[in-house]
Coordinates of C-alpha atoms in Angstrom, one line a residue:
X30 CA 15.5 -35.1 -32.5
X31 CA 12.2 -33.4 -33.2
X32 CA 11.9 -32.4 -29.5
X33 CA 15.2 -30.5 -29.7
X34 CA 14.0 -28.6 -32.6
X35 CA 10.7 -27.7 -31.1
X36 CA 12.6 -26.4 -28.0
X37 CA 15.0 -24.3 -30.0
X38 CA 12.6 -22.1 -31.9
X39 CA 12.9 -19.1 -29.4
X40 CA 16.9 -19.4 -29.8
X41 CA 16.9 -19.6 -33.6
X42 CA 14.9 -16.2 -33.6
X43 CA 17.1 -14.6 -31.0
X44 CA 20.1 -15.4 -33.1
X45 CA 18.6 -14.4 -36.6
X46 CA 18.0 -11.1 -35.4
X47 CA 21.4 -10.5 -34.0
X48 CA 23.1 -7.3 -35.3
X49 CA 26.8 -8.5 -36.0
X50 CA 29.1 -6.3 -34.2
X51 CA 32.6 -6.3 -32.4
X52 CA 32.6 -7.8 -28.9
X53 CA 34.5 -7.0 -25.9
X54 CA 35.2 -3.4 -26.4
X55 CA 33.5 -2.4 -23.2
X56 CA 36.3 -4.5 -21.3
X57 CA 39.3 -2.9 -20.2
X58 CA 42.8 -4.3 -20.4
X59 CA 42.8 -3.8 -16.6
X60 CA 39.8 -6.0 -15.9
X61 CA 41.6 -8.7 -18.5
X62 CA 44.7 -8.4 -16.4
X63 CA 43.1 -9.1 -13.3
X64 CA 41.1 -12.1 -14.6
X65 CA 44.2 -13.3 -15.8
X66 CA 46.0 -13.0 -12.6
X67 CA 43.0 -14.6 -10.7
X68 CA 43.5 -17.8 -12.7
X69 CA 47.3 -18.2 -11.9
X70 CA 48.0 -20.3 -9.3
X71 CA 51.1 -21.9 -10.6
X72 CA 53.8 -20.8 -13.0
X73 CA 53.7 -21.3 -16.8
X74 CA 56.5 -23.6 -18.0
X75 CA 57.8 -21.6 -20.8
X76 CA 60.0 -23.2 -23.4
X77 CA 61.2 -20.0 -24.6
X78 CA 64.7 -18.4 -24.1
X79 CA 65.1 -15.0 -22.3
X80 CA 66.4 -12.3 -24.6
X81 CA 68.7 -9.7 -23.1
X82 CA 69.7 -6.5 -24.4
X83 CA 72.4 -4.9 -22.1
X84 CA 73.2 -1.3 -22.3
X85 CA 76.8 -2.2 -21.0
X86 CA 78.2 -5.3 -22.9
X87 CA 80.7 -5.6 -20.4
X88 CA 78.0 -5.8 -17.6
X89 CA 78.1 -9.4 -16.1
X90 CA 74.7 -11.4 -16.2
X91 CA 74.4 -14.6 -15.0
X92 CA 71.4 -17.0 -14.2
X93 CA 70.4 -19.0 -11.2
X94 CA 68.5 -22.6 -10.9
X95 CA 67.7 -22.3 -7.1
X96 CA 66.7 -19.7 -4.9
X97 CA 69.3 -20.7 -2.5
X98 CA 72.0 -19.4 -4.9
X99 CA 70.5 -15.7 -4.5
X100 CA 71.5 -16.0 -1.0
X101 CA 68.1 -14.8 0.4
X102 CA 67.4 -14.9 4.1
X103 CA 66.1 -17.9 5.8
X104 CA 63.0 -15.9 6.3
X105 CA 62.3 -15.0 2.8
X106 CA 63.2 -18.7 1.6
X107 CA 60.6 -20.2 4.1
X108 CA 58.2 -17.8 2.8
X109 CA 58.6 -18.8 -0.8
X110 CA 58.7 -22.7 0.2
X111 CA 55.5 -22.1 2.2
X112 CA 54.0 -20.4 -1.0
X113 CA 54.8 -23.4 -3.2
X114 CA 57.6 -22.0 -4.9
X115 CA 60.4 -24.8 -5.8
X116 CA 62.7 -23.1 -8.3
X117 CA 63.1 -20.0 -10.4
X118 CA 61.0 -19.5 -13.7
X119 CA 62.6 -18.5 -16.8
X120 CA 62.0 -14.7 -16.0
X121 CA 63.1 -15.2 -12.3
X122 CA 66.3 -17.0 -13.0
X123 CA 67.6 -14.3 -15.3
X124 CA 66.2 -11.1 -13.5
X125 CA 66.7 -11.9 -10.0
X126 CA 70.6 -12.0 -9.9
X127 CA 70.4 -8.6 -11.5
X128 CA 67.8 -7.3 -9.3
X129 CA 69.6 -8.1 -6.1
X130 CA 73.2 -7.0 -7.2
X131 CA 74.8 -4.1 -5.9
X132 CA 75.2 -1.5 -7.2
X133 CA 71.4 -1.5 -8.1
X134 CA 70.6 -1.9 -11.6
X135 CA 67.2 -0.6 -13.4
X136 CA 65.4 -3.0 -15.4
X137 CA 62.6 -3.2 -17.9
X138 CA 61.1 -6.5 -18.2
X139 CA 58.5 -8.1 -20.2
X140 CA 57.0 -11.5 -19.7
X141 CA 53.3 -13.3 -20.1
X142 CA 51.2 -13.2 -17.4
X143 CA 51.8 -16.3 -15.0
X144 CA 55.5 -16.5 -15.6
X145 CA 56.8 -15.0 -12.3
X146 CA 57.0 -11.5 -12.6
X147 CA 55.4 -10.5 -9.5
X148 CA 57.3 -12.6 -7.6
X149 CA 60.5 -11.5 -9.0
X150 CA 60.1 -7.7 -8.1
X151 CA 58.6 -8.5 -4.7
X152 CA 61.5 -10.9 -3.7
X153 CA 64.3 -8.6 -5.0
X154 CA 62.5 -5.5 -3.2
X155 CA 62.0 -7.4 0.1
X156 CA 65.6 -8.2 0.2
X157 CA 66.5 -4.5 -0.1
X158 CA 64.2 -3.7 3.0
X159 CA 65.8 -2.5 6.4
X160 CA 63.4 -3.3 9.0
X161 CA 65.1 -1.1 11.4
X162 CA 64.1 1.9 9.4
X163 CA 60.3 3.0 10.2
X164 CA 59.6 4.7 6.8
X165 CA 58.7 3.4 3.2
X166 CA 61.4 2.3 1.2
X167 CA 59.6 0.2 -1.5
X168 CA 57.0 2.0 -3.6
X169 CA 54.9 -0.5 -6.0
X170 CA 52.6 1.0 -8.3
X171 CA 49.6 -1.1 -9.9
X172 CA 47.0 0.3 -12.4
X173 CA 44.0 -0.7 -10.7
X174 CA 42.6 -1.3 -7.2
X175 CA 42.1 -5.0 -7.5
X176 CA 45.4 -5.5 -8.9
X177 CA 47.3 -3.7 -5.9
X178 CA 45.4 -5.6 -3.5
X179 CA 46.3 -8.7 -5.1
X180 CA 50.2 -7.7 -5.1
X181 CA 49.9 -6.8 -1.7
X182 CA 48.6 -10.2 -0.7
X183 CA 51.3 -12.1 -2.3
X184 CA 53.9 -9.7 -1.0
X185 CA 52.6 -10.4 2.7
X186 CA 52.7 -14.1 2.1
X187 CA 56.2 -13.8 0.9
X188 CA 57.1 -11.9 3.8
X189 CA 55.5 -13.9 6.4
X190 CA 58.5 -14.7 8.2
X191 CA 59.9 -11.4 8.1
X192 CA 59.2 -8.2 10.4
X193 CA 58.5 -6.1 7.0
X194 CA 55.2 -4.1 7.2
X195 CA 52.9 -3.1 4.4
X196 CA 50.5 -0.1 3.6
X197 CA 47.7 0.1 1.0
X198 CA 47.7 3.2 -0.8
X199 CA 44.2 2.7 -2.7
X200 CA 41.0 4.0 -2.7
X201 CA 38.8 3.7 0.5
X202 CA 42.2 4.5 2.6
X203 CA 41.7 7.4 4.5
X204 CA 44.4 10.3 4.5
X205 CA 46.9 9.4 7.5
X206 CA 47.3 11.8 10.1
X207 CA 50.8 11.6 10.2
X208 CA 53.8 10.2 8.3
X209 CA 53.5 6.5 7.8
X210 CA 56.0 4.1 8.7
X211 CA 55.5 0.9 6.7
X212 CA 58.3 -0.4 5.0
X213 CA 56.4 -1.2 1.7
X214 CA 53.4 0.8 0.2
X215 CA 51.5 -0.7 -2.6
X216 CA 48.8 1.2 -4.4
X217 CA 47.5 3.1 -7.6
X218 CA 49.3 6.2 -9.2
X219 CA 46.4 8.7 -8.4
X220 CA 46.2 7.8 -4.5
X221 CA 50.1 7.7 -4.3
X222 CA 50.4 11.3 -6.0
X223 CA 48.0 12.6 -3.3
X224 CA 49.7 10.9 -0.2
X225 CA 53.3 11.7 -1.4
X226 CA 53.0 15.1 -3.2
X227 CA 49.9 16.6 -1.8
X228 CA 49.7 15.2 2.0
X229 CA 53.5 14.3 2.3
X230 CA 52.7 11.2 4.2
X231 CA 56.2 9.9 3.0
X232 CA 59.1 11.0 1.5
X233 CA 59.9 10.0 -1.9
X234 CA 63.6 10.8 -1.4
X235 CA 63.8 7.8 0.9
X236 CA 62.3 5.3 -1.5
X237 CA 65.0 2.6 -2.6
X238 CA 63.0 0.6 -4.9
X239 CA 60.3 1.9 -7.4
X240 CA 58.3 -0.5 -9.3
X241 CA 55.7 -0.2 -12.0
X242 CA 53.5 -3.5 -12.6
X243 CA 51.5 -3.9 -15.5
X244 CA 52.8 -1.0 -17.5
X245 CA 50.9 -1.9 -20.5
X246 CA 47.8 -1.7 -18.5
X247 CA 49.0 1.5 -16.8
X248 CA 49.4 3.5 -19.8
X249 CA 46.0 2.2 -21.0
X250 CA 44.3 4.0 -18.1
X251 CA 43.8 7.5 -18.4
X252 CA 46.0 9.6 -16.2
X253 CA 48.2 6.8 -14.9
X254 CA 51.2 7.4 -17.3
X255 CA 51.4 11.1 -16.1
X256 CA 50.9 10.3 -12.3
X257 CA 53.7 7.7 -12.5
X258 CA 56.1 10.0 -14.2
X259 CA 55.4 12.8 -11.4
X260 CA 56.3 10.2 -8.8
X261 CA 59.4 9.2 -10.6
X262 CA 60.7 12.7 -11.0
X263 CA 60.9 13.2 -7.3
X264 CA 62.8 10.0 -6.5
X265 CA 66.7 10.2 -6.0
X266 CA 69.0 9.2 -9.0
X267 CA 70.4 6.2 -7.2
X268 CA 66.6 4.5 -6.5
X269 CA 66.5 1.3 -8.2
X270 CA 63.6 1.4 -10.7
X271 CA 61.7 -1.7 -12.3
X272 CA 59.1 -1.8 -14.9
X273 CA 57.1 -4.9 -15.6
X274 CA 54.4 -5.8 -18.5
X275 CA 53.0 -8.5 -19.9
X276 CA 53.2 -6.7 -23.7
X277 CA 56.0 -4.8 -25.3
X278 CA 54.6 -2.8 -28.3
X279 CA 56.2 0.5 -29.2
X280 CA 53.8 2.5 -27.0
X281 CA 54.7 0.4 -24.0
X282 CA 58.3 0.7 -24.8
X283 CA 58.4 4.3 -25.3
X284 CA 56.7 4.8 -21.9
X285 CA 59.2 2.5 -20.3
X286 CA 62.2 4.5 -21.9
X287 CA 60.7 7.7 -20.5
X288 CA 60.1 6.6 -16.9
X289 CA 63.1 4.0 -16.3
X290 CA 66.5 5.5 -17.4
X291 CA 69.4 3.4 -18.5
X292 CA 67.7 -0.1 -17.9
X293 CA 68.5 -3.3 -18.7
X294 CA 65.8 -4.7 -21.1
X295 CA 64.8 -8.2 -20.5
X296 CA 62.1 -10.1 -22.7
X297 CA 60.4 -13.4 -22.5
X298 CA 57.9 -13.4 -25.4
X299 CA 54.8 -15.3 -25.2
X300 CA 54.5 -18.7 -26.6
X301 CA 52.5 -18.7 -29.8
X302 CA 49.3 -20.5 -29.6
X303 CA 49.8 -24.1 -31.1
X304 CA 47.5 -26.4 -33.0
X305 CA 49.8 -29.2 -32.3
X306 CA 47.8 -30.8 -29.6
X307 CA 44.3 -30.0 -30.8
X308 CA 42.1 -32.0 -33.2
X309 CA 39.6 -29.9 -35.1
X310 CA 36.4 -30.9 -36.3
X311 CA 33.3 -29.4 -38.2
X312 CA 29.9 -30.1 -38.1
X313 CA 27.6 -29.4 -41.1
X314 CA 24.2 -28.3 -39.9
X315 CA 21.3 -27.1 -42.2
X316 CA 20.4 -24.1 -39.9
X317 CA 20.4 -22.6 -36.6
X318 CA 18.0 -25.3 -35.2
X319 CA 20.6 -28.1 -36.5
X320 CA 23.3 -26.3 -34.7
X321 CA 21.5 -26.3 -31.5
X322 CA 20.6 -30.0 -31.8
X323 CA 24.5 -30.9 -32.7
X324 CA 25.5 -28.9 -29.4
X325 CA 23.0 -30.9 -27.3
X326 CA 24.1 -34.1 -29.0
X327 CA 27.6 -33.3 -27.9
X328 CA 26.8 -32.6 -24.6
X329 CA 24.8 -35.7 -24.1
X330 CA 27.5 -38.0 -25.7
X331 CA 31.0 -36.8 -25.1
X332 CA 32.4 -37.2 -21.7
X333 CA 34.5 -34.0 -21.5
X334 CA 36.0 -31.7 -18.8
X335 CA 35.7 -27.8 -18.8
X336 CA 34.3 -26.5 -22.2
X337 CA 34.5 -23.1 -23.7
X338 CA 31.5 -22.3 -26.3
X339 CA 32.2 -19.2 -28.4
X340 CA 29.5 -17.0 -29.7
X341 CA 29.7 -14.1 -31.8
X342 CA 27.8 -11.5 -29.8
X343 CA 26.7 -10.8 -26.4
X344 CA 22.9 -11.2 -27.2
X345 CA 23.4 -14.6 -28.8
X346 CA 25.4 -15.8 -26.0
X347 CA 22.7 -14.9 -23.5
X348 CA 20.1 -16.7 -25.8
X349 CA 22.3 -19.6 -26.1
X350 CA 22.7 -19.8 -22.2
X351 CA 19.0 -19.2 -21.5
X352 CA 17.9 -22.0 -23.9
X353 CA 20.4 -24.6 -22.5
X354 CA 19.6 -23.9 -19.1
X355 CA 15.9 -24.3 -20.0
X356 CA 16.7 -27.8 -21.3
X357 CA 18.6 -28.7 -18.1
X358 CA 22.3 -28.1 -18.8
X359 CA 24.3 -26.4 -16.3
X360 CA 26.2 -23.6 -18.2
X361 CA 27.7 -20.3 -17.1
X362 CA 28.2 -17.3 -19.0
X363 CA 30.7 -14.3 -19.3
X364 CA 30.4 -11.2 -21.6
X365 CA 31.3 -7.5 -21.4
X366 CA 28.1 -6.6 -19.5
X367 CA 29.0 -8.2 -16.3
X368 CA 31.2 -6.4 -13.7
X369 CA 34.6 -7.4 -13.2
X370 CA 33.7 -9.0 -9.8
X371 CA 31.3 -11.0 -11.3
X372 CA 33.4 -12.1 -14.3
X373 CA 36.1 -13.2 -11.7
X374 CA 33.6 -14.8 -9.6
X375 CA 32.5 -17.2 -12.6
X376 CA 36.1 -17.7 -13.9
X377 CA 37.1 -19.1 -10.3
X378 CA 34.2 -21.4 -10.3
X379 CA 34.9 -22.6 -13.6
X380 CA 38.5 -23.1 -12.8
X381 CA 37.7 -24.9 -9.8
X382 CA 35.4 -27.1 -11.7
X383 CA 32.4 -26.0 -10.1
X384 CA 30.7 -25.1 -13.4
X385 CA 31.7 -27.3 -16.5
X386 CA 30.6 -25.3 -19.4
X387 CA 31.3 -21.7 -20.1
X388 CA 29.6 -19.6 -22.8
X389 CA 31.3 -16.5 -23.9
X390 CA 32.4 -14.1 -26.7
X391 CA 35.9 -13.2 -27.9
X392 CA 36.2 -11.6 -24.5
X393 CA 37.7 -14.9 -23.3
X394 CA 39.5 -15.8 -26.5
X395 CA 42.9 -14.1 -25.3
X396 CA 45.0 -15.2 -22.5
X397 CA 42.4 -16.7 -20.3
X398 CA 43.9 -20.2 -19.6
X399 CA 42.3 -23.0 -17.5
X400 CA 44.3 -26.1 -17.7
X401 CA 41.3 -28.3 -17.5
X402 CA 39.6 -26.8 -20.7
X403 CA 39.6 -29.8 -23.1
X404 CA 36.7 -28.8 -25.4
X405 CA 36.5 -25.5 -27.4
X406 CA 33.1 -25.2 -29.4
X407 CA 32.7 -22.4 -32.0
X408 CA 29.0 -22.2 -32.1
X409 CA 29.9 -19.1 -34.2
X410 CA 33.0 -18.9 -36.4
X411 CA 34.8 -15.6 -35.5
X412 CA 34.5 -13.0 -38.2
X413 CA 36.9 -10.2 -39.1
X414 CA 34.8 -7.1 -39.3
X415 CA 36.7 -5.1 -41.8
X416 CA 36.2 -7.7 -44.4
X417 CA 33.7 -9.7 -42.9
X418 CA 35.3 -12.9 -43.4
X419 CA 37.2 -15.2 -41.2
X420 CA 39.3 -14.0 -38.5
X421 CA 42.3 -16.3 -38.5
X422 CA 43.9 -14.8 -35.6
X423 CA 40.8 -14.7 -33.1
X424 CA 40.4 -18.5 -34.4
X425 CA 43.8 -19.3 -33.3
X426 CA 43.3 -17.7 -29.8
X427 CA 39.8 -19.4 -29.4
X428 CA 40.8 -22.7 -29.9
X429 CA 44.2 -22.0 -28.0
X430 CA 41.9 -22.0 -24.9
X431 CA 42.4 -26.0 -25.3
X432 CA 45.5 -28.2 -25.6
X433 CA 47.1 -26.0 -22.9
X434 CA 50.4 -27.3 -21.1
X435 CA 51.0 -30.1 -23.6
X436 CA 47.6 -31.8 -23.1
X437 CA 45.4 -33.0 -26.0
X438 CA 42.2 -30.8 -26.8
X439 CA 39.2 -30.9 -29.1
X440 CA 38.0 -27.9 -31.2
X441 CA 34.3 -28.5 -32.9
X442 CA 33.1 -25.7 -35.3
X443 CA 29.3 -25.5 -36.2
X444 CA 28.8 -24.7 -39.8
X445 CA 25.3 -23.7 -41.3
X446 CA 26.0 -22.4 -44.6
X447 CA 28.1 -22.3 -47.8
X448 CA 29.8 -19.3 -46.8
X449 CA 30.8 -20.7 -43.2
X450 CA 32.1 -24.0 -44.9
X451 CA 34.3 -21.9 -47.3
X452 CA 35.6 -20.3 -43.8
X453 CA 36.4 -23.9 -42.8
X454 CA 38.6 -24.3 -46.3
X455 CA 40.3 -21.3 -45.7
X456 CA 41.3 -22.2 -42.0
X457 CA 42.7 -25.3 -43.5
X458 CA 44.7 -23.5 -46.0
X459 CA 45.9 -20.9 -43.8
X460 CA 47.0 -23.1 -40.8
X461 CA 47.9 -26.2 -42.9
X462 CA 46.0 -28.4 -40.9
X463 CA 43.1 -30.7 -41.6
X464 CA 39.7 -30.0 -39.9
X465 CA 38.0 -33.3 -39.9
X466 CA 34.0 -33.5 -40.7
X467 CA 32.1 -34.9 -37.7
X468 CA 28.5 -36.2 -38.0
X469 CA 27.2 -34.8 -34.6
X470 CA 23.9 -36.6 -35.3
X471 CA 25.1 -39.9 -35.0
X472 CA 25.9 -41.1 -31.7
X473 CA 28.5 -43.7 -32.5
X474 CA 30.5 -41.1 -34.6
X475 CA 30.3 -38.7 -31.5
X476 CA 31.6 -41.3 -29.2
X477 CA 34.7 -41.6 -31.3
X478 CA 36.1 -38.2 -30.2
X479 CA 36.4 -38.7 -26.4
X480 CA 39.1 -36.7 -24.9
X481 CA 42.2 -38.6 -23.3

C-alpha cells in the first residue's frame, strides 16, 4: 500500500489545487448530439407509450408492427433488412403510417436519440421520391456538417437497391455550375440558403418533403433557426414538413409550431434513469491519497467490463489519467478540451472495447450510453454550484451510465471527508436506496462485488 501512497503525491497536489468550477460548458449541443449518434448501432427498446396530440380528433391514426404493412417497395425493404432492421421501433410504428399516408401530413415528433427517428423520416421521404424526375424532391436539414454526412450515409444505405440519387449541401461543396438533378439533398441551413436562394441551384417550389432533424440542436446554433424559416417560407403550401427533436422544451415547441404549421404532434418521452439495476457503494478514504489507493485496489481486484470514472474538473481528470498511466493502467480521457473528432474517436474505441476505462467529467454524464459499461466510479461526487452541495440530478445521470438495457451495474463513490459522507446520506434519503459501505483496502471485500 505504501508504494501507492508514494506514487500518488503529484496527483494529490494537482487535485488539492483544483479550482471547483462547472464542467462541459465549452461543448455544444451539436457535439453531444453527434457523439450520441456515433454510439447508436442499434435501437433502444423503450417501454414508454407514444403520446399523440392530434389537431383533428377525427383523423385516423394506426400503428404497424412490421415494415411489410407499410407496403414499401421491395427495394426499400431489401435495404432496410440489409441494414439490420427487423421491425419498427415505438416511434416508427406510430409515425410511419401517418408519414406515408395521403394526403401528406405535417408532423412534429420528439423521441430520444437511438429510437429510430432518422430511419422514420428517411424511409417515409424515400417512399415519396419519383426517380423519373431529375430534380430535388426531398430537402433534409441537419444542424452540423457531421450530422448531415451521417444522415446521408444512412439514407444511401437505405436506398441502396433503389435508383435514388443524393447530394451533400455542406461546407467544402463547390457551388454547382448548373441546377442540380439529385433527388434528395441533405445539408446545413446556411449552405442550403446559399444554394437555393442565392445561386438558384434548385427550385424550392418543387420540394415535396421538407425535414428538420435535431431541432433542439438547430435552434441552439446561431442563425440556423432563422435560415430554416427562410427556406420554409419558399416552399409550396402542400409540401410535407417534418420536425424531429430529442428534447421538447418550451423553446423547441415554439420554434416547431412556427415552422411546421398544422402539425400532428407525437412524443416518446425519454425513460428516466433507473437505480433498480445498480448496486451503489461508498468507500471511506482518509484523504486524496487514500482515494487513489482505493481506486487502484478496485482496478487490481474487480473483474469489470467498461468503466466510467467521473472527476469534477478537467484538470483533476487529466491529472488522474496521467498518474494511472504512469502506474501501468490503460485508460482514456474525454473532456471539453478535446475536439469533437477526438472525442468521437475515443468513444468509438471505448464502445468497441479497445479501451476499458474512460475518465471524464460531467460532459459524459447525460445520454452517452455504452451497453458494456458495468461500473461507474465517482472519484469526485457531483456538486451543485448554486449551493455547493450534492447535485442529485447529475449523480443520477452519472451512475445511470451503467445498468443500461436491463443489465446489472455498480456505482462506487469515493468519500474523503465528513462533508462528502454527509452527501452520501443525502443521496440515500433523496432516492430512497441504500448505499453500502465497501472496504476497498480489503481484497476479500472487493472480490464480493464482482459484476455478473
